[in-house]
Amino acid sequence: MVQRMSQASPAMFIADSPALDFLNSLATPVATEVDWIGDGEGLLRWLEQAKLVPAEILTAMRKQAQPGELDRVAAQARKLREWFRGFVRKHKGKPLRPADLKDLEPLNQLLAHDEGFGQLVAQRNGSASAVAFQRARRWASPESLLLPIAEALANLLAEEDLTHVKACEGRACTLIFADRTRSRSRRWCSMEICGNRAKQLNHRHRLKESR
């Protein structure tokens, strides 16, 4: 049974990658499988916590969306999530090749709907120039909420070596992460959760053997 978390605890952001955090929006961090985007409200809350969509845009979407519309977009997000999970499972542990692009056509099709644009904005950090170039997006419909997620997925594939994408070694944990440690020795989603649990199990095992 999957527990929906649209009104409960914050989502987990432990992956050092927005794209992998998106995959971790469905996870089994302890014993029960949890889905943080199980419905439309859950999707809005996750996007806000992930800082992928401005808060004022999410507020406007809540007000403007037709009944059931956000739930349908959340269903599309879950479908995108499971497609990308399959891609990562297939390719993690090895670098991508140009031939792998054929498997990424669904993502390119979604990115093609982006109404992004650039604009000049005032610089306020004391830099030499008074203006800066900034990317922006037209949020034409609730479906546009999928676009920053798609961009995060594309950035992961373009910038991250999938050799460094790992699954937590916790017994029941399903969280994944990008290992950014210098020695590439990260084993756990977090030491506070699975790392400490593994230490306790090892300690009990040693005590049992000593007796």
PDB file of C-alpha atoms in Angstrom:
ATOM      1  CA  MET A   1       0.000   0.000   0.000  1.00  0.00           C
ATOM      2  CA  VAL A   2       1.345   3.440  -0.991  1.00  0.00           C
ATOM      3  CA  GLN A   3       0.956   6.256   1.502  1.00  0.00           C
ATOM      4  CA  ARG A   4       0.189   9.637  -0.055  1.00  0.00           C
ATOM      5  CA  MET A   5       1.880  12.608   1.600  1.00  0.00           C
ATOM      6  CA  SER A   6       0.128  15.659   0.156  1.00  0.00           C
ATOM      7  CA  GLN A   7      -0.763  16.994   3.602  1.00  0.00           C
ATOM      8  CA  ALA A   8       1.910  15.489   5.816  1.00  0.00           C
ATOM      9  CA  SER A   9       5.667  15.415   6.313  1.00  0.00           C
ATOM     10  CA  PRO A  10       8.122  17.247   4.028  1.00  0.00           C
ATOM     11  CA  ALA A  11       9.629  15.389   1.103  1.00  0.00           C
ATOM     12  CA  MET A  12      13.192  14.106   1.224  1.00  0.00           C
ATOM     13  CA  PHE A  13      15.936  15.949  -0.647  1.00  0.00           C
ATOM     14  CA  ILE A  14      19.083  13.901  -0.106  1.00  0.00           C
ATOM     15  CA  ALA A  15      20.157  13.069  -3.658  1.00  0.00           C
ATOM     16  CA  ASP A  16      22.359  16.107  -4.458  1.00  0.00           C
ATOM     17  CA  SER A  17      20.374  16.296  -7.702  1.00  0.00           C
ATOM     18  CA  PRO A  18      16.870  17.722  -8.344  1.00  0.00           C
ATOM     19  CA  ALA A  19      16.238  14.989 -10.928  1.00  0.00           C
ATOM     20  CA  LEU A  20      17.083  12.190  -8.508  1.00  0.00           C
ATOM     21  CA  ASP A  21      15.106  13.927  -5.753  1.00  0.00           C
ATOM     22  CA  PHE A  22      12.170  13.729  -8.181  1.00  0.00           C
ATOM     23  CA  LEU A  23      12.655   9.958  -8.408  1.00  0.00           C
ATOM     24  CA  ASN A  24      12.834   9.860  -4.608  1.00  0.00           C
ATOM     25  CA  SER A  25       9.377  11.456  -4.389  1.00  0.00           C
ATOM     26  CA  LEU A  26       8.280   7.814  -4.398  1.00  0.00           C
ATOM     27  CA  ALA A  27      10.343   5.967  -1.832  1.00  0.00           C
ATOM     28  CA  THR A  28      10.460   3.541   1.060  1.00  0.00           C
ATOM     29  CA  PRO A  29      12.682   5.392   3.534  1.00  0.00           C
ATOM     30  CA  VAL A  30      11.641   3.201   6.482  1.00  0.00           C
ATOM     31  CA  ALA A  31       8.968   0.529   6.058  1.00  0.00           C
ATOM     32  CA  THR A  32       6.023   1.996   4.118  1.00  0.00           C
ATOM     33  CA  GLU A  33       6.182   3.160   0.513  1.00  0.00           C
ATOM     34  CA  VAL A  34       5.456   6.899   0.380  1.00  0.00           C
ATOM     35  CA  ASP A  35       4.389   8.980  -2.625  1.00  0.00           C
ATOM     36  CA  TRP A  36       4.817  12.732  -2.158  1.00  0.00           C
ATOM     37  CA  ILE A  37       3.110  13.515  -5.479  1.00  0.00           C
ATOM     38  CA  GLY A  38       0.173  11.159  -5.089  1.00  0.00           C
ATOM     39  CA  ASP A  39      -2.275  13.900  -6.129  1.00  0.00           C
ATOM     40  CA  GLY A  40      -2.349  17.455  -7.438  1.00  0.00           C
ATOM     41  CA  GLU A  41      -1.833  19.116  -4.073  1.00  0.00           C
ATOM     42  CA  GLY A  42       1.060  16.790  -3.376  1.00  0.00           C
ATOM     43  CA  LEU A  43       2.686  17.810  -6.665  1.00  0.00           C
ATOM     44  CA  LEU A  44       2.341  21.519  -5.815  1.00  0.00           C
ATOM     45  CA  ARG A  45       3.828  20.975  -2.366  1.00  0.00           C
ATOM     46  CA  TRP A  46       6.722  18.952  -3.761  1.00  0.00           C
ATOM     47  CA  LEU A  47       7.511  21.570  -6.424  1.00  0.00           C
ATOM     48  CA  GLU A  48       7.495  24.266  -3.741  1.00  0.00           C
ATOM     49  CA  GLN A  49       9.802  22.303  -1.447  1.00  0.00           C
ATOM     50  CA  ALA A  50      12.099  21.487  -4.371  1.00  0.00           C
ATOM     51  CA  LYS A  51      12.182  25.210  -5.292  1.00  0.00           C
ATOM     52  CA  LEU A  52      11.483  24.370  -8.930  1.00  0.00           C
ATOM     53  CA  VAL A  53       8.473  26.686  -9.305  1.00  0.00           C
ATOM     54  CA  PRO A  54       7.982  30.157  -7.739  1.00  0.00           C
ATOM     55  CA  ALA A  55       5.483  30.211  -4.884  1.00  0.00           C
ATOM     56  CA  GLU A  56       3.307  32.836  -6.608  1.00  0.00           C
ATOM     57  CA  ILE A  57       2.961  30.592  -9.681  1.00  0.00           C
ATOM     58  CA  LEU A  58       1.834  27.671  -7.521  1.00  0.00           C
ATOM     59  CA  THR A  59      -0.715  29.904  -5.784  1.00  0.00           C
ATOM     60  CA  ALA A  60      -2.070  31.027  -9.148  1.00  0.00           C
ATOM     61  CA  MET A  61      -2.310  27.421 -10.364  1.00  0.00           C
ATOM     62  CA  ARG A  62      -4.343  26.468  -7.287  1.00  0.00           C
ATOM     63  CA  LYS A  63      -6.807  29.253  -8.036  1.00  0.00           C
ATOM     64  CA  GLN A  64      -7.039  28.822 -11.808  1.00  0.00           C
ATOM     65  CA  ALA A  65      -7.020  25.036 -12.265  1.00  0.00           C
ATOM     66  CA  GLN A  66     -10.269  23.307 -13.113  1.00  0.00           C
ATOM     67  CA  PRO A  67     -11.551  20.529 -10.794  1.00  0.00           C
ATOM     68  CA  GLY A  68      -9.383  17.449 -11.205  1.00  0.00           C
ATOM     69  CA  GLU A  69      -6.916  19.214 -13.511  1.00  0.00           C
ATOM     70  CA  LEU A  70      -4.015  19.241 -11.053  1.00  0.00           C
ATOM     71  CA  ASP A  71      -4.638  15.592 -10.193  1.00  0.00           C
ATOM     72  CA  ARG A  72      -4.305  14.770 -13.899  1.00  0.00           C
ATOM     73  CA  VAL A  73      -1.010  16.677 -14.098  1.00  0.00           C
ATOM     74  CA  ALA A  74       0.212  14.800 -11.012  1.00  0.00           C
ATOM     75  CA  ALA A  75      -0.624  11.537 -12.788  1.00  0.00           C
ATOM     76  CA  GLN A  76       1.466  12.712 -15.755  1.00  0.00           C
ATOM     77  CA  ALA A  77       4.306  13.545 -13.356  1.00  0.00           C
ATOM     78  CA  ARG A  78       4.155  10.048 -11.850  1.00  0.00           C
ATOM     79  CA  LYS A  79       4.231   8.521 -15.345  1.00  0.00           C
ATOM     80  CA  LEU A  80       7.264  10.681 -16.208  1.00  0.00           C
ATOM     81  CA  ARG A  81       8.899   9.663 -12.932  1.00  0.00           C
ATOM     82  CA  GLU A  82       8.538   5.941 -13.569  1.00  0.00           C
ATOM     83  CA  TRP A  83       9.723   6.248 -17.165  1.00  0.00           C
ATOM     84  CA  PHE A  84      12.830   8.115 -15.990  1.00  0.00           C
ATOM     85  CA  ARG A  85      13.382   5.631 -13.159  1.00  0.00           C
ATOM     86  CA  GLY A  86      13.514   2.857 -15.755  1.00  0.00           C
ATOM     87  CA  PHE A  87      16.016   4.842 -17.821  1.00  0.00           C
ATOM     88  CA  VAL A  88      18.261   5.504 -14.817  1.00  0.00           C
ATOM     89  CA  ARG A  89      18.150   1.864 -13.715  1.00  0.00           C
ATOM     90  CA  LYS A  90      19.118   0.786 -17.212  1.00  0.00           C
ATOM     91  CA  HIS A  91      21.997   3.234 -17.600  1.00  0.00           C
ATOM     92  CA  LYS A  92      23.324   3.991 -14.096  1.00  0.00           C
ATOM     93  CA  GLY A  93      26.858   2.853 -13.426  1.00  0.00           C
ATOM     94  CA  LYS A  94      28.072   3.679 -16.929  1.00  0.00           C
ATOM     95  CA  PRO A  95      28.445   6.820 -19.057  1.00  0.00           C
ATOM     96  CA  LEU A  96      25.803   7.694 -21.617  1.00  0.00           C
ATOM     97  CA  ARG A  97      26.531   7.216 -25.322  1.00  0.00           C
ATOM     98  CA  PRO A  98      25.111   9.139 -28.310  1.00  0.00           C
ATOM     99  CA  ALA A  99      23.147   6.008 -29.215  1.00  0.00           C
ATOM    100  CA  ASP A 100      21.243   6.312 -25.926  1.00  0.00           C
ATOM    101  CA  LEU A 101      19.492   9.442 -27.203  1.00  0.00           C
ATOM    102  CA  LYS A 102      16.862   7.313 -28.900  1.00  0.00           C
ATOM    103  CA  ASP A 103      15.645   6.256 -25.442  1.00  0.00           C
ATOM    104  CA  LEU A 104      15.280   9.919 -24.433  1.00  0.00           C
ATOM    105  CA  GLU A 105      12.734  10.893 -27.085  1.00  0.00           C
ATOM    106  CA  PRO A 106       9.851  11.141 -24.537  1.00  0.00           C
ATOM    107  CA  LEU A 107      11.866  13.697 -22.567  1.00  0.00           C
ATOM    108  CA  ASN A 108      12.751  15.703 -25.685  1.00  0.00           C
ATOM    109  CA  GLN A 109       9.083  15.746 -26.681  1.00  0.00           C
ATOM    110  CA  LEU A 110       8.140  17.220 -23.296  1.00  0.00           C
ATOM    111  CA  LEU A 111      10.949  19.791 -23.441  1.00  0.00           C
ATOM    112  CA  ALA A 112       9.695  20.920 -26.848  1.00  0.00           C
ATOM    113  CA  HIS A 113       6.564  22.335 -25.144  1.00  0.00           C
ATOM    114  CA  ASP A 114       8.601  24.761 -23.034  1.00  0.00           C
ATOM    115  CA  GLU A 115       7.728  28.442 -23.573  1.00  0.00           C
ATOM    116  CA  GLY A 116      10.947  29.679 -22.046  1.00  0.00           C
ATOM    117  CA  PHE A 117      12.409  33.059 -22.899  1.00  0.00           C
ATOM    118  CA  GLY A 118      15.198  35.363 -21.797  1.00  0.00           C
ATOM    119  CA  GLN A 119      15.101  38.888 -20.460  1.00  0.00           C
ATOM    120  CA  LEU A 120      17.380  41.533 -19.002  1.00  0.00           C
ATOM    121  CA  VAL A 121      16.985  42.298 -15.284  1.00  0.00           C
ATOM    122  CA  ALA A 122      18.670  44.731 -12.922  1.00  0.00           C
ATOM    123  CA  GLN A 123      21.860  43.645 -11.192  1.00  0.00           C
ATOM    124  CA  ARG A 124      21.931  44.397  -7.470  1.00  0.00           C
ATOM    125  CA  ASN A 125      25.058  42.649  -6.289  1.00  0.00           C
ATOM    126  CA  GLY A 126      27.578  45.351  -7.047  1.00  0.00           C
ATOM    127  CA  SER A 127      28.830  43.772 -10.270  1.00  0.00           C
ATOM    128  CA  ALA A 128      30.393  45.771 -13.086  1.00  0.00           C
ATOM    129  CA  SER A 129      27.254  45.554 -15.233  1.00  0.00           C
ATOM    130  CA  ALA A 130      23.921  47.106 -14.225  1.00  0.00           C
ATOM    131  CA  VAL A 131      21.941  44.351 -15.958  1.00  0.00           C
ATOM    132  CA  ALA A 132      21.997  40.565 -16.226  1.00  0.00           C
ATOM    133  CA  PHE A 133      20.453  38.062 -18.635  1.00  0.00           C
ATOM    134  CA  GLN A 134      17.913  35.789 -16.941  1.00  0.00           C
ATOM    135  CA  ARG A 135      15.880  32.842 -18.169  1.00  0.00           C
ATOM    136  CA  ALA A 136      12.114  32.881 -17.528  1.00  0.00           C
ATOM    137  CA  ARG A 137       9.099  30.752 -18.437  1.00  0.00           C
ATOM    138  CA  ARG A 138       5.470  31.325 -19.393  1.00  0.00           C
ATOM    139  CA  TRP A 139       3.224  29.227 -17.148  1.00  0.00           C
ATOM    140  CA  ALA A 140       0.419  28.847 -19.672  1.00  0.00           C
ATOM    141  CA  SER A 141      -1.369  25.890 -18.066  1.00  0.00           C
ATOM    142  CA  PRO A 142      -1.041  23.391 -15.208  1.00  0.00           C
ATOM    143  CA  GLU A 143       0.836  21.085 -17.623  1.00  0.00           C
ATOM    144  CA  SER A 144       3.646  23.657 -17.674  1.00  0.00           C
ATOM    145  CA  LEU A 145       4.451  22.578 -14.110  1.00  0.00           C
ATOM    146  CA  LEU A 146       6.082  19.510 -15.669  1.00  0.00           C
ATOM    147  CA  LEU A 147       8.618  21.614 -17.576  1.00  0.00           C
ATOM    148  CA  PRO A 148      11.017  22.496 -14.719  1.00  0.00           C
ATOM    149  CA  ILE A 149      11.027  18.810 -13.811  1.00  0.00           C
ATOM    150  CA  ALA A 150      11.868  17.890 -17.402  1.00  0.00           C
ATOM    151  CA  GLU A 151      14.643  20.497 -17.386  1.00  0.00           C
ATOM    152  CA  ALA A 152      16.083  19.010 -14.196  1.00  0.00           C
ATOM    153  CA  LEU A 153      16.078  15.528 -15.765  1.00  0.00           C
ATOM    154  CA  ALA A 154      17.816  16.858 -18.885  1.00  0.00           C
ATOM    155  CA  ASN A 155      20.430  18.693 -16.815  1.00  0.00           C
ATOM    156  CA  LEU A 156      21.207  15.522 -14.879  1.00  0.00           C
ATOM    157  CA  LEU A 157      21.865  13.605 -18.095  1.00  0.00           C
ATOM    158  CA  ALA A 158      23.897  16.424 -19.633  1.00  0.00           C
ATOM    159  CA  GLU A 159      26.010  17.258 -16.564  1.00  0.00           C
ATOM    160  CA  GLU A 160      26.188  14.151 -14.353  1.00  0.00           C
ATOM    161  CA  ASP A 161      28.175  10.985 -14.999  1.00  0.00           C
ATOM    162  CA  LEU A 162      25.635   8.221 -14.383  1.00  0.00           C
ATOM    163  CA  THR A 163      28.544   6.114 -13.146  1.00  0.00           C
ATOM    164  CA  HIS A 164      28.203   8.127  -9.932  1.00  0.00           C
ATOM    165  CA  VAL A 165      24.469   7.513  -9.457  1.00  0.00           C
ATOM    166  CA  LYS A 166      23.977   4.997  -6.655  1.00  0.00           C
ATOM    167  CA  ALA A 167      21.236   3.292  -4.677  1.00  0.00           C
ATOM    168  CA  CYS A 168      21.287   3.478  -0.889  1.00  0.00           C
ATOM    169  CA  GLU A 169      22.628   0.261   0.656  1.00  0.00           C
ATOM    170  CA  GLY A 170      19.962   0.280   3.379  1.00  0.00           C
ATOM    171  CA  ARG A 171      18.086  -3.017   3.508  1.00  0.00           C
ATOM    172  CA  ALA A 172      14.625  -1.685   2.677  1.00  0.00           C
ATOM    173  CA  CYS A 173      15.573   1.785   1.432  1.00  0.00           C
ATOM    174  CA  THR A 174      14.809   2.675  -2.187  1.00  0.00           C
ATOM    175  CA  LEU A 175      16.395   6.149  -2.239  1.00  0.00           C
ATOM    176  CA  ILE A 176      19.044   6.962  -4.843  1.00  0.00           C
ATOM    177  CA  PHE A 177      21.613   9.740  -5.014  1.00  0.00           C
ATOM    178  CA  ALA A 178      24.528  11.227  -6.933  1.00  0.00           C
ATOM    179  CA  ASP A 179      27.768  10.413  -5.137  1.00  0.00           C
ATOM    180  CA  ARG A 180      29.623  13.739  -5.058  1.00  0.00           C
ATOM    181  CA  THR A 181      32.201  12.671  -2.471  1.00  0.00           C
ATOM    182  CA  ARG A 182      35.828  12.988  -3.557  1.00  0.00           C
ATOM    183  CA  SER A 183      36.483   9.281  -3.044  1.00  0.00           C
ATOM    184  CA  ARG A 184      33.087   8.201  -4.490  1.00  0.00           C
ATOM    185  CA  SER A 185      32.543   6.229  -1.291  1.00  0.00           C
ATOM    186  CA  ARG A 186      29.039   7.353  -0.286  1.00  0.00           C
ATOM    187  CA  ARG A 187      26.887   4.343   0.661  1.00  0.00           C
ATOM    188  CA  TRP A 188      23.784   5.694   2.378  1.00  0.00           C
ATOM    189  CA  CYS A 189      20.946   8.077   1.614  1.00  0.00           C
ATOM    190  CA  SER A 190      21.953   9.689   4.919  1.00  0.00           C
ATOM    191  CA  MET A 191      23.948   8.673   7.952  1.00  0.00           C
ATOM    192  CA  GLU A 192      21.037   9.777  10.172  1.00  0.00           C
ATOM    193  CA  ILE A 193      18.685   7.232   8.595  1.00  0.00           C
ATOM    194  CA  CYS A 194      20.227   4.196   6.949  1.00  0.00           C
ATOM    195  CA  GLY A 195      23.837   4.753   8.027  1.00  0.00           C
ATOM    196  CA  ASN A 196      22.990   4.659  11.730  1.00  0.00           C
ATOM    197  CA  ARG A 197      20.583   1.772  11.214  1.00  0.00           C
ATOM    198  CA  ALA A 198      23.372  -0.248   9.585  1.00  0.00           C
ATOM    199  CA  LYS A 199      25.746   0.601  12.440  1.00  0.00           C
ATOM    200  CA  GLN A 200      23.204  -0.610  14.994  1.00  0.00           C
ATOM    201  CA  LEU A 201      22.635  -3.856  13.097  1.00  0.00           C
ATOM    202  CA  ASN A 202      26.372  -4.483  12.844  1.00  0.00           C
ATOM    203  CA  HIS A 203      26.789  -3.748  16.554  1.00  0.00           C
ATOM    204  CA  ARG A 204      24.052  -6.216  17.503  1.00  0.00           C
ATOM    205  CA  HIS A 205      25.588  -8.806  15.177  1.00  0.00           C
ATOM    206  CA  ARG A 206      29.006  -8.421  16.825  1.00  0.00           C
ATOM    207  CA  LEU A 207      27.454  -8.723  20.284  1.00  0.00           C
ATOM    208  CA  LYS A 208      25.632 -11.882  19.223  1.00  0.00           C
ATOM    209  CA  GLU A 209      28.833 -13.417  17.859  1.00  0.00           C
ATOM    210  CA  SER A 210      30.807 -12.536  20.992  1.00  0.00           C
ATOM    211  CA  ARG A 211      28.300 -14.413  23.130  1.00  0.00           C
TER     212      ARG A 211
END
